[in-house]
Every structure is written in C-alpha cells, then in structure tokens.
Steps between C-alpha positions, in 0.01 A plus 500: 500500500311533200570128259623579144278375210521463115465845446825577664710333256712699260329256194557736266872467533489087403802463244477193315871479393592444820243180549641174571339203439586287752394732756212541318408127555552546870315803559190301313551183748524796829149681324283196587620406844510845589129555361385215657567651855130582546456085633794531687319802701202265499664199670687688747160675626370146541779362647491920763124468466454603900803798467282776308854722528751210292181421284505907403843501440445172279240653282735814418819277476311230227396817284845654510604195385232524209614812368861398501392191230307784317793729485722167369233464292445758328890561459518117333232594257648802380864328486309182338202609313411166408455436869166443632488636838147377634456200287860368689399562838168348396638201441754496825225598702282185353829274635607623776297493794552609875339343780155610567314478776705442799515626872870367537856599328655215311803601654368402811459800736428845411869601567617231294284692226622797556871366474404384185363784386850680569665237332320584196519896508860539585561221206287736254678794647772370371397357204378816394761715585745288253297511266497903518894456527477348149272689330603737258124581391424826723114392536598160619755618755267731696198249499754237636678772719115604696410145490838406706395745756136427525671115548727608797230705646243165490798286658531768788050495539538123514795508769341724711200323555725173539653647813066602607459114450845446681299614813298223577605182189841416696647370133847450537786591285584167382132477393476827343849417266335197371195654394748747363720238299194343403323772343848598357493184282139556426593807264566282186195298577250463195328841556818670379561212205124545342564834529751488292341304259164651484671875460731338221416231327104369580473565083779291419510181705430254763584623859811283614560618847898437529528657180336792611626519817918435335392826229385689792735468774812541225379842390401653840798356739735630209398895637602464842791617611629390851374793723166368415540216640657591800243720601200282429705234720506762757122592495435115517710438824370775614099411453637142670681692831801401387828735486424645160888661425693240611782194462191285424288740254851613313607127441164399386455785279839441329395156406132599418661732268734252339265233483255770284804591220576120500164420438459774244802369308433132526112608392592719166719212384208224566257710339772558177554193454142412529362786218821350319338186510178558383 
C-alpha cells in the first residue's frame, strides 16, 4: 500500500477561525519528537544490526515518522506564523540525544524493545486520535486522523516481530509488563518536557522542566476521552501477553482515566495560581 505524503493533504482547506491555541502548542511539542524519528530508526538498526528484514522495516518506520513531524509542522506554522519550524527542532535536536552506538537494547532484550516500542505507538495512537476528536480545524483533524493510523499500523509491525523474537528469547509475561509499565512512565520523561519548551517558549525563558512538563501534560490529557484510554490499555496488555479486554485492563483503565482528569484539574489550578502570582 502506497504511504500518503504532504501532497495528499487538503491544505488548501486550513480555516484559521477554527484554530485553537492550545492545540496549537501541542501539535508544536508532537512536530519535534515526531521529526526526530530518523535516530530512533538509527538506534533500533544498531540495536537489529544482524536482522537485515526488522532493520528494513526500521528505516521506513523512522521516515514515516519524519514526515508526520513535517506535516505537524507545517500545520503549526501556518496556525502560528511566528513559529519557527526548523530553528525549534534545531534546538531540540541539539538537547536531546538518543543512544548511539550500541549492539544491545536498553530495555534489555530485543523483545523487551519491541514491547517498548508498542508501548509507545499505541500511546501516540491514541494521543493522536484525541487530538483529531478535538479539533475543529479540518487540516489538523486529517493530519492527526492518518497519523493515528500510521501509529496503530507501527504498533502492529513492532508486535509482530515481538512474537518472531518470542521464538527463541523465552521473555516471560511478567517481564514483558514491566518493561511495559516502565516505558509507560517514561512518556513524560524530559524528551516530551523540552519539547514543549523548545516548540513554545525557547524565545522567552529558561527551560524549567516541571514547568514544562505541568503546561504540557494539562493541555494534552485534557483531549482524551475514556475510550482512548481503554484501548491503549488494551494494546499494552496485549504487547505484554497479558488478557488485553479484561477485569484487570477495565479496572486499570478506569483509574488511568481518572487519575488523567484529576491531574488535569489539579494542574490548571497550580498553573493559575502560579501566572496569578507572577
């Protein structure tokens, strides 16, 4: 199946009456993760170096991931024209750095990688599709509607060739959930934070990482609604072997989900009372 590009989206029909601004600060944060997928590709050939058909599927899958930041991209600039596309992911590129050079996964086996990996599509897959549940700007909602797909299509790449590697790396199930809960908790880690940062305010102050992270997390968790949740819950029990629609997946989705809108609230009022402050 032939990949959709730029050209394929209906630009001409961008309305800006129908922008809003915080999901134009999100969109900006997504642009330079999503842009910077090229290194991902990189690391995981090193870390697949001897499995020419993963390392294949790596290449394609980091510059799938490069177009989706240009798509965000170029969206953000057109709904922000003050925003500086390049010269952001310039400087996010300059702090964040991946591991290089290594013949081993951090995670600890390849399909502990690759369970990672799932963790992180089906939580984009997610991401994006609230955000295309929110957005009233047409452009916006069919970038983030492809990129949702192309998301859910990487998770099911990555957890097919987790059952290859299921073959002969006996990692259990309790194994596989930790790596699971433990990339889970990486997501607000400080890639997503200076991302933030650099995409919004690099021209107008020092980089405070919990304030980045607090700004960030209270406009993005405030899209989801709880079906998103639920299934990205369900994709991650299912990357670990676990029942994924179940007592256990239900329950902890329902107090994901809770503990998200909590947070959002308790956030927005923190952040109030701190621009109230200043």
């Amino acid at each position: 199946m032939k990949h959709w590009t730029l050209d394929d989206i209906a630009w001409e029909r961008f309305d800006p009456g129908k922008v809003d601004p915080d999901l134009v600060k999100v969109v900006k944060a997504a642009s330079l993760v999503e842009k910077n997928g090229r290194d991902y590709g990189r690391y995981l050939q090193e870390v697949f170096g001897d499995d020419p058909e993963f390392s294949e599927a790596a290449i394609r899958w980091g510059e799938e991931e490069v177009q989706h930041g240009d798509a965000l991209g170029r969206w953000a600039e057109m709904a922000d024209p003050s925003f500086d596309f390049p010269a952001a992911f310039e400087d996010f590129a300059a702090k964040i750095k991946l591991p290089a050079g290594v013949d081993a996964s951090v995670r600890g086996s390849r399909v502990g990688e690759l369970v990672a990996r799932c963790v992180v599509e089906c939580g984009t897959s997610s991401m994006y599709s609230a955000l295309a549940g929110a957005a009233d700007e047409p452009v916006l909602k069919q970038i983030c509607l492809k990129i949702a797909a192309d998301e859910l299509r990487h998770y099911k790449l990555f957890y097919e060739h987790e059952k290859r590697y299921l073959e002969f790396e006996r990692v259990g199930r309790l194994r596989r959930f930790w790596v699971a809960l433990t990339r889970a908790t990486e997501m607000e880690d400080d890639e997503l934070a200076y991302a933030y940062f650099a995409a919004n305010r690099r021209n107008s102050g020092v980089y405070n990482r919990k304030t980045a992270k607090r700004e960030y997390a209270t406009k993005v968790y405030g899209y989801y609604k709880y079906h998103h949740v639920e299934r990205a819950i369900s994709m991650v029990f299912k990357a670990a072997g676990l029942k994924p629609h179940g007592l256990v997946s239900t329950c902890l989705s329902k107090s994901i989900y809770a503990v998200l809108k909590w947070r959002t609230r308790s956030q927005r009022k923190l952040l109030a009372a701190q621009a109230g402050a200043a």
